[in-house]
Structure formats: C-alpha cells, structure tokens
Amino acid sequence: MLAYTKTQRGIELPQTADFDLDQTLNCGQCFRWYAGEKGSYFGIVAGKWLRISADSETKTIVFHNTTEEEFEKIWIPYFDLEMDYGAIRRSLSDLDPVLACAAQYAPGIRILRQDPWEALCSFILSQNNNIPRIKGIVERLCQTFGDPVPGGYRFPEAKRLAKLSVEDLAPLRCGFRAKYLCSAAQLVENGTVSLSELETMPIEQARESLMQITGVGPKVAECALLYGWHRLECFPMDVWMKRAMAYLFPGKKIEDFGRYAGIAQQYIFHYSRQNSQVFDGFIKK
DNA sequence: GCCCAGGTATAAA
DNA sequence: TTTATACATGGG
C-alpha cells in the first residue's frame, strides 16, 4: 500500500527519487499544469483544481487542500503512484548501459494517467507547434468550451466539440489543426473510434483506429496511446527521436526495450535534450 | 522581421 | 513506396 499521511496542508507523500514534479509535469506529456510559487504547480484534472509542491523541509510531496477520498480517487491514479517507477527504471537500466546513462538524467519521470480524450486532443494540437503555444491553445479550448469548475474549467467533452464547426473553433487560434480537432470529435462521437476500447485493443489495431482521424498520424497516435491510455509499450517517434536512436542505440529496435518502451523513450528524450554532446552528434545534419 | 515548433495531408517523383 | 511542400500561428 501507498504510504501517505494526512496533515493540515493536505495529503503528503514521502519524497523519493522516483517522483520529480519538474521532470513529470514539465516534460511535454501534459499541457495544463502551470508553475506557481516556490516550485509548486497547479492544474485541473477531472474537474478538480490542485496545487502540488515539494517541501524540502519535511521531505514530502504536498497535495494541498486535498481530501483522502479525492486523493485516492483522482491523484493516486493520475500520478500513477502505485506503480514502482524505481523498479522499472532499474530493469530498463539493466537492459542497456546507454539507457542506464540516459535514465539518470530524469529518474523522477512518471507517465501520467491523463484523460484519454484530453490527451488525444492535446497531441493533435501539438503537431508542428511549441509547448508554450500548445498550452495557450488548450487553455483557450477549456475556457471557451469547457464547463466551469472551482479554479478554472474542465476539458470539454467530445460530445460538446462534435457539435462545433471549424469556424466555431476560431477563438482557439490553433490554425490548420481546427479541422483535425473536429474530425477527432466527430469520429469519437459517432463511435468510429471507441475511447474505452483503446485501452485493451491490440496495440497495432489501436494505432490504426486512431489514425482514422484526419490529423492523427503515427506520432500523434503513439503519444495519445502512451500518455492518454497509459499504453507503456508505445514509443513516440519523430525525426529527433529517430536520430537519437540511431546515434545512441545503433541497431537496436523499440521492441528491445520491452513493455516499458514508452518510459525508456522519455529517458532518451530528456537525455538527448540535456546532453549537448549527444545533441551535436545527431541533430546537426 | 525571421526562424521554427515532440507532424500530417497531399501531391509529385 | 519514398521524398518534397504547404499548413496557421505566435513564441523567442
């Protein structure tokens, strides 16, 4: 069982190497968390506003003003707190020495269990885009079409977006991606793409299913399945990652990373971005 | 102003 | 089947 304590501030969790807020919330897997004071973050998940911070005095992660019930129901699953990322990191490290090196750069990364629909939309909006702007678009999407909740807005349901036209989405200023969002909403709403079935569907089939949506290619499908459906075997590949793989793991295939390939991918992504030697090795054409 | 962003659809080779 | 371009917008 997960060891947490209830205090005046909320719920507190002993700080470990396996959970780092910056690495987890600032790595491009989610777009609705904002940095607050003193290294804290705030965001809205499942209609609940949360402030979360690391307290170096008490050596705890603090989930502020949270009830036990809410913590159990929302935050444990969302932050995937019952999965042993330390064990996964060690087993991945045993697989390959270069991967072991990469893992050291972001040992505190966790793969969030985001809402599948929100993740799908977020990664549709992420294509050929940068993170600050993606965040802005997602925020406008929620403010414009999401139901209000204390602290902000929910992410709008597919049902709501399915009624909208490309013109209706103009306030988002998301450019050519508006028609992609419409396509996603309509295919989900008319049942062509079943959000619930994607959790257990064979991965190849799941990928094909998502790619029926106009604007969802292999990269977006892989990101959505990894970050939205927690399909950890998924390994988002872009030009950058292809080069990183060729440079760091010549001859190695994604399957070699096993069922936690997606976590390996996050380690590699962070490592490549932070290590200038690796960067110079493959990014300059 | 200029470059470009964790891509994809579409039209040529 | 592989390789080039346009795409909308705005952050840096």
XYZ file of N, CA and C in Angstrom, chain A residues 97-262:
498
model
N 23.435 -0.372 -21.136
C 24.217 0.616 -20.377
C 23.964 2.051 -20.823
N 23.724 2.260 -22.110
C 23.456 3.616 -22.588
C 22.111 4.106 -22.060
N 21.152 3.190 -22.018
C 19.841 3.536 -21.471
C 19.953 3.825 -19.974
N 20.818 3.085 -19.303
C 21.054 3.319 -17.874
C 21.571 4.737 -17.669
N 22.466 5.159 -18.556
C 23.012 6.517 -18.501
C 21.911 7.538 -18.737
N 21.095 7.291 -19.749
C 20.011 8.213 -20.082
C 19.028 8.347 -18.922
N 18.728 7.222 -18.278
C 17.730 7.209 -17.205
C 18.156 8.093 -16.042
N 19.472 8.253 -15.869
C 19.966 9.064 -14.758
C 19.613 10.539 -14.904
N 19.312 10.953 -16.130
C 19.043 12.363 -16.358
C 17.634 12.768 -15.953
N 16.738 11.803 -15.868
C 15.373 12.126 -15.441
C 14.762 10.940 -14.707
N 15.373 10.564 -13.588
C 14.908 9.378 -12.875
C 13.527 9.563 -12.245
N 13.107 10.810 -12.118
C 11.842 11.082 -11.439
C 10.650 11.252 -12.357
N 10.814 10.862 -13.615
C 9.698 10.968 -14.559
C 8.672 9.884 -14.295
N 7.419 10.268 -14.324
C 6.321 9.303 -14.275
C 5.431 9.548 -15.471
N 4.818 8.494 -15.980
C 3.866 8.655 -17.069
C 2.480 8.815 -16.453
N 1.920 10.014 -16.632
C 0.634 10.330 -16.025
C -0.495 9.527 -16.657
N -1.533 9.271 -15.873
C -2.747 8.676 -16.443
C -3.715 9.806 -16.734
N -3.509 10.445 -17.867
C -4.361 11.564 -18.236
C -5.674 11.060 -18.808
N -6.629 11.965 -18.877
C -7.880 11.626 -19.540
C -7.576 11.356 -21.023
N -8.020 10.211 -21.552
C -7.679 9.841 -22.924
C -8.095 10.884 -23.965
N -9.300 11.373 -23.842
C -9.789 12.357 -24.817
C -8.966 13.639 -24.766
N -8.656 14.100 -23.568
C -7.838 15.310 -23.415
C -6.447 15.097 -24.020
N -5.873 13.926 -23.754
C -4.536 13.656 -24.283
C -4.558 13.599 -25.803
N -5.571 12.947 -26.339
C -5.693 12.853 -27.799
C -5.751 14.244 -28.414
N -6.626 15.092 -27.901
C -6.747 16.456 -28.419
C -5.441 17.234 -28.245
N -4.836 17.094 -27.072
C -3.606 17.844 -26.794
C -2.519 17.511 -27.813
N -2.411 16.231 -28.149
C -1.337 15.857 -29.063
C -1.688 16.126 -30.514
N -2.981 16.196 -30.833
C -3.382 16.675 -32.153
C -2.937 18.133 -32.283
N -3.141 18.897 -31.207
C -2.789 20.313 -31.230
C -1.281 20.540 -31.164
N -0.560 19.513 -30.744
C 0.879 19.693 -30.522
C 1.697 19.637 -31.811
N 1.082 19.116 -32.878
C 1.895 18.896 -34.080
C 2.399 20.190 -34.697
N 3.644 20.164 -35.081
C 4.307 21.328 -35.665
C 4.033 22.589 -34.837
N 4.217 22.461 -33.538
C 3.860 23.537 -32.622
C 4.845 23.527 -31.455
N 4.842 24.574 -30.653
C 5.735 24.600 -29.499
C 4.933 24.608 -28.197
N 5.581 24.167 -27.134
C 4.853 23.908 -25.895
C 4.123 25.134 -25.317
N 4.769 26.312 -25.253
C 4.032 27.459 -24.702
C 2.758 27.747 -25.493
N 2.857 27.625 -26.796
C 1.672 27.914 -27.612
C 0.620 26.815 -27.479
N 1.073 25.555 -27.411
C 0.127 24.449 -27.205
C -0.665 24.694 -25.927
N 0.042 25.069 -24.881
C -0.626 25.336 -23.602
C -1.679 26.420 -23.751
N -1.338 27.469 -24.486
C -2.277 28.573 -24.695
C -3.525 28.098 -25.413
N -3.339 27.300 -26.450
C -4.481 26.814 -27.227
C -5.367 25.918 -26.367
N -4.749 25.004 -25.617
C -5.523 24.087 -24.765
C -6.298 24.887 -23.720
N -5.650 25.911 -23.173
C -6.319 26.740 -22.168
C -7.528 27.463 -22.760
N -7.348 27.999 -23.957
C -8.480 28.686 -24.617
C -9.586 27.694 -24.947
N -9.204 26.476 -25.291
C -10.192 25.436 -25.578
C -11.058 25.174 -24.347
N -10.403 25.080 -23.200
C -11.130 24.820 -21.959
C -11.974 26.025 -21.550
N -11.396 27.222 -21.655
C -12.129 28.430 -21.252
C -13.343 28.673 -22.133
N -13.199 28.345 -23.407
C -14.268 28.652 -24.359
C -15.381 27.611 -24.349
N -14.994 26.339 -24.230
C -15.997 25.278 -24.390
C -16.122 24.328 -23.192
N -15.271 24.498 -22.185
C -15.311 23.595 -21.041
C -16.240 24.091 -19.946
N -16.770 23.184 -19.169
C -17.642 23.569 -18.053
C -16.809 24.187 -16.942
N -17.312 25.260 -16.328
C -16.570 25.897 -15.236
C -16.565 25.032 -13.980
N -15.435 25.011 -13.314
C -15.305 24.338 -12.019
C -14.496 25.279 -11.136
N -14.512 25.080 -9.803
C -13.718 25.956 -8.936
C -12.260 25.987 -9.383
N -11.753 27.169 -9.693
C -10.358 27.308 -10.091
C -10.143 27.389 -11.590
N -11.160 27.055 -12.381
C -10.971 27.111 -13.827
C -12.040 26.370 -14.593
N -11.599 25.593 -15.567
C -12.545 24.913 -16.442
C -12.121 23.469 -16.677
N -13.114 22.626 -16.921
C -12.849 21.262 -17.355
C -12.404 21.258 -18.802
N -11.765 20.189 -19.189
C -11.512 19.982 -20.607
C -12.838 19.583 -21.246
N -13.234 20.216 -22.360
C -14.549 19.936 -22.956
C -14.672 18.504 -23.490
N -15.832 17.928 -23.298
C -16.115 16.569 -23.764
C -16.150 16.512 -25.288
N -15.945 15.311 -25.813
C -16.040 15.101 -27.262
C -17.431 15.484 -27.763
N -18.418 15.152 -26.958
C -19.810 15.439 -27.338
C -20.006 16.920 -27.631
N -19.384 17.748 -26.797
C -19.508 19.198 -26.990
C -18.798 19.647 -28.263
N -17.576 19.169 -28.453
C -16.792 19.610 -29.610
C -17.364 19.077 -30.919
N -18.052 17.940 -30.844
C -18.600 17.342 -32.068
C -19.668 18.229 -32.699
N -20.257 19.108 -31.896
C -21.300 19.995 -32.423
C -20.706 21.233 -33.095
N -19.403 21.409 -32.955
C -18.789 22.650 -33.424
C -18.182 22.513 -34.810
N -18.150 23.639 -35.516
C -17.517 23.685 -36.828
C -16.116 24.282 -36.689
N -15.360 24.199 -37.779
C -14.019 24.790 -37.790
C -14.101 26.277 -37.447
N -15.144 26.931 -37.950
C -15.303 28.379 -37.687
C -15.540 28.632 -36.191
N -16.313 27.732 -35.585
C -16.579 27.888 -34.146
C -15.293 27.832 -33.328
N -14.299 27.117 -33.862
C -13.048 26.934 -33.118
C -12.063 28.086 -33.331
N -12.464 29.081 -34.120
C -11.585 30.217 -34.419
C -10.971 30.867 -33.177
N -11.748 31.019 -32.074
C -11.165 31.670 -30.884
C -9.935 30.946 -30.338
N -9.784 29.671 -30.680
C -8.626 28.931 -30.176
C -7.339 29.392 -30.844
N -7.454 29.918 -32.069
C -6.298 30.319 -32.882
C -5.304 29.164 -33.018
N -5.860 28.003 -33.349
C -5.000 26.829 -33.476
C -4.684 26.509 -34.932
N -5.068 27.401 -35.841
C -4.681 27.242 -37.240
C -5.285 26.023 -37.904
N -4.464 25.365 -38.722
C -4.959 24.226 -39.516
C -5.391 23.047 -38.653
N -5.056 23.078 -37.371
C -5.402 21.951 -36.502
C -6.879 21.921 -36.122
N -7.592 23.017 -36.374
C -9.017 23.073 -36.008
C -9.791 21.955 -36.692
N -9.524 21.735 -37.970
C -10.275 20.693 -38.685
C -9.908 19.308 -38.162
N -8.703 19.169 -37.636
C -8.302 17.886 -37.059
C -9.073 17.603 -35.770
N -9.248 18.662 -34.993
C -9.994 18.536 -33.741
C -11.451 18.146 -34.021
N -12.023 18.773 -35.047
C -13.396 18.442 -35.446
C -13.488 16.984 -35.866
N -12.529 16.547 -36.650
C -12.526 15.152 -37.106
C -12.478 14.206 -35.918
N -11.622 14.488 -34.972
C -11.494 13.632 -33.788
C -12.815 13.579 -33.021
N -13.401 14.745 -32.787
C -14.642 14.806 -32.014
C -15.753 14.034 -32.707
N -15.837 14.174 -34.019
C -16.914 13.508 -34.746
C -16.737 11.993 -34.777
N -15.522 11.543 -35.011
C -15.306 10.085 -35.064
C -15.477 9.422 -33.704
N -15.153 10.180 -32.655
C -15.368 9.634 -31.310
C -16.863 9.624 -30.995
N -17.525 10.700 -31.371
C -18.945 10.838 -31.044
C -19.805 9.840 -31.813
N -19.457 9.559 -33.082
C -20.286 8.618 -33.844
C -19.830 7.165 -33.665
N -18.857 6.984 -32.784
C -18.490 5.616 -32.423
C -17.461 4.952 -33.319
N -17.004 5.653 -34.351
C -15.978 5.077 -35.224
C -14.717 4.769 -34.420
N -14.382 5.690 -33.522
C -13.265 5.462 -32.610
C -13.823 5.323 -31.194
N -13.560 4.195 -30.585
C -14.073 3.954 -29.230
C -12.989 4.204 -28.197
N -13.162 5.279 -27.433
C -12.141 5.641 -26.452
C -11.906 4.514 -25.446
N -12.989 3.859 -25.023
C -12.846 2.846 -23.968
C -12.143 1.589 -24.474
N -12.384 1.247 -25.738
C -11.789 0.004 -26.248
C -10.286 0.121 -26.511
N -9.822 1.370 -26.646
C -8.406 1.556 -26.982
C -7.475 1.145 -25.836
N -8.044 0.979 -24.667
C -7.221 0.630 -23.519
C -6.713 -0.812 -23.608
N -7.554 -1.667 -24.175
C -7.200 -3.096 -24.214
C -6.994 -3.633 -25.621
N -7.368 -2.870 -26.616
C -7.217 -3.295 -28.003
C -5.757 -3.597 -28.319
N -5.483 -4.630 -29.133
C -4.095 -4.872 -29.546
C -3.478 -3.582 -30.089
N -2.231 -3.348 -29.749
C -1.649 -2.026 -29.957
C -1.638 -1.596 -31.425
N -1.385 -2.547 -32.305
C -1.351 -2.218 -33.737
C -2.729 -1.742 -34.203
N -3.733 -2.439 -33.711
C -5.124 -2.109 -34.055
C -5.516 -0.757 -33.458
N -5.060 -0.504 -32.240
C -5.360 0.769 -31.571
C -4.781 1.939 -32.364
N -3.574 1.738 -32.829
C -2.891 2.764 -33.622
C -3.689 3.043 -34.904
N -4.093 1.976 -35.584
C -4.876 2.111 -36.818
C -6.183 2.845 -36.549
N -6.808 2.485 -35.435
C -8.084 3.096 -35.091
C -7.949 4.614 -34.960
N -6.949 5.047 -34.204
C -6.764 6.490 -34.002
C -6.405 7.205 -35.297
N -5.689 6.500 -36.164
C -5.235 7.139 -37.396
C -6.343 7.297 -38.434
N -7.539 6.816 -38.108
C -8.702 7.123 -38.950
C -9.044 8.601 -38.845
N -8.639 9.224 -37.742
C -8.903 10.648 -37.539
C -7.990 11.456 -38.451
N -8.589 12.389 -39.184
C -7.780 13.277 -40.020
C -6.919 14.151 -39.115
N -5.618 14.083 -39.318
C -4.721 14.873 -38.483
C -4.023 14.046 -37.432
N -4.393 12.762 -37.357
C -3.670 11.858 -36.457
C -2.810 10.931 -37.292
N -1.517 11.123 -37.209
C -0.556 10.258 -37.880
C 0.096 9.359 -36.855
N 1.156 8.661 -37.235
C 1.808 7.715 -36.340
C 2.324 8.346 -35.041
N 2.846 9.547 -35.130
C 3.417 10.184 -33.940
C 2.354 10.573 -32.920
N 1.300 11.222 -33.421
C 0.224 11.645 -32.525
C -0.479 10.430 -31.920
N -0.688 9.390 -32.740
C -1.349 8.177 -32.243
C -0.528 7.565 -31.111
N 0.769 7.500 -31.326
C 1.655 6.903 -30.329
C 1.667 7.714 -29.034
N 1.723 9.030 -29.165
C 1.693 9.903 -27.983
C 0.374 9.751 -27.234
N -0.727 9.740 -27.973
C -2.045 9.638 -27.336
C -2.161 8.316 -26.584
N -1.714 7.236 -27.200
C -1.828 5.922 -26.563
C -0.931 5.827 -25.335
N 0.263 6.398 -25.429
C 1.172 6.350 -24.285
C 0.682 7.233 -23.136
N 0.354 8.481 -23.453
C 0.042 9.430 -22.388
C -1.433 9.456 -22.011
N -2.308 9.073 -22.938
C -3.736 9.102 -22.662
C -4.288 7.757 -22.205
N -3.747 6.696 -22.802
C -4.264 5.372 -22.457
C -3.268 4.561 -21.632
N -2.144 5.229 -21.314
C -1.133 4.563 -20.491
C -0.659 3.262 -21.117
N -0.562 3.261 -22.433
C -0.032 2.083 -23.115
C 1.489 2.234 -23.131
N 2.138 1.692 -22.114
C 3.564 1.960 -21.904
C 4.473 1.331 -22.960
N 3.914 0.431 -23.761
C 4.733 -0.170 -24.814
C 4.908 0.768 -26.011
N 4.154 1.885 -26.007
C 4.230 2.823 -27.123
C 5.487 3.683 -27.046
N 6.013 4.024 -28.201
C 7.295 4.709 -28.292
C 7.186 5.800 -29.355
N 6.762 7.007 -28.956
C 6.595 8.091 -29.927
C 7.892 8.388 -30.677
N 7.783 8.363 -31.987
C 8.956 8.557 -32.846
C 8.792 9.792 -33.712
N 9.702 10.719 -33.585
C 9.758 11.835 -34.519
C 11.155 11.855 -35.108
N 11.418 12.860 -35.924
C 12.722 12.931 -36.562
C 13.833 12.938 -35.519
N 13.597 13.717 -34.470
C 14.565 13.858 -33.392
C 14.870 12.502 -32.754
N 13.811 11.814 -32.403
C 13.974 10.524 -31.726
C 14.620 9.496 -32.633
N 14.328 9.545 -33.918
C 14.962 8.624 -34.859
C 16.473 8.839 -34.860
N 16.856 10.103 -34.881
C 18.295 10.402 -34.867
C 18.933 9.993 -33.550
N 18.230 10.261 -32.472
C 18.755 9.884 -31.157
C 18.936 8.384 -31.068
N 17.967 7.647 -31.574
C 18.037 6.180 -31.540
C 19.216 5.682 -32.364
N 19.366 6.243 -33.580
C 20.442 5.809 -34.465
C 21.807 6.105 -33.842
N 21.872 7.231 -33.139
C 23.145 7.650 -32.555
C 23.452 6.887 -31.271
N 22.464 6.765 -30.397
C 22.688 6.161 -29.082
C 22.574 4.636 -29.090
N 21.671 4.139 -29.927
C 21.406 2.693 -29.919
C 21.460 2.109 -31.321
N 22.610 2.171 -31.981
C 22.694 1.655 -33.350
C 22.274 0.190 -33.398
N 21.353 -0.108 -34.290
C 20.925 -1.496 -34.476
C 19.867 -1.957 -33.510
N 19.553 -1.124 -32.510
C 18.563 -1.544 -31.532
C 17.144 -1.211 -32.003
N 16.223 -2.108 -31.683
C 14.837 -1.878 -32.067
C 14.003 -1.520 -30.840
N 12.865 -0.877 -31.082
C 11.977 -0.462 -29.993
C 11.555 -1.656 -29.146
N 11.283 -2.780 -29.826
C 10.832 -3.977 -29.119
C 11.865 -4.424 -28.084
N 13.135 -4.076 -28.315
C 14.186 -4.477 -27.382
C 14.001 -3.839 -26.004
N 13.232 -2.740 -25.957
C 13.007 -2.075 -24.681
C 11.852 -2.705 -23.901
N 11.132 -3.631 -24.542
C 10.093 -4.376 -23.834
C 8.825 -3.586 -23.584
N 8.108 -3.974 -22.545
C 6.776 -3.394 -22.358
C 6.802 -2.031 -21.707
N 7.992 -1.560 -21.330
C 8.087 -0.209 -20.788
C 8.837 0.718 -21.746
N 8.734 0.411 -23.016
C 9.436 1.197 -24.035
C 9.126 2.690 -23.930
N 7.877 3.012 -23.590
C 7.481 4.412 -23.518
C 8.230 5.180 -22.442
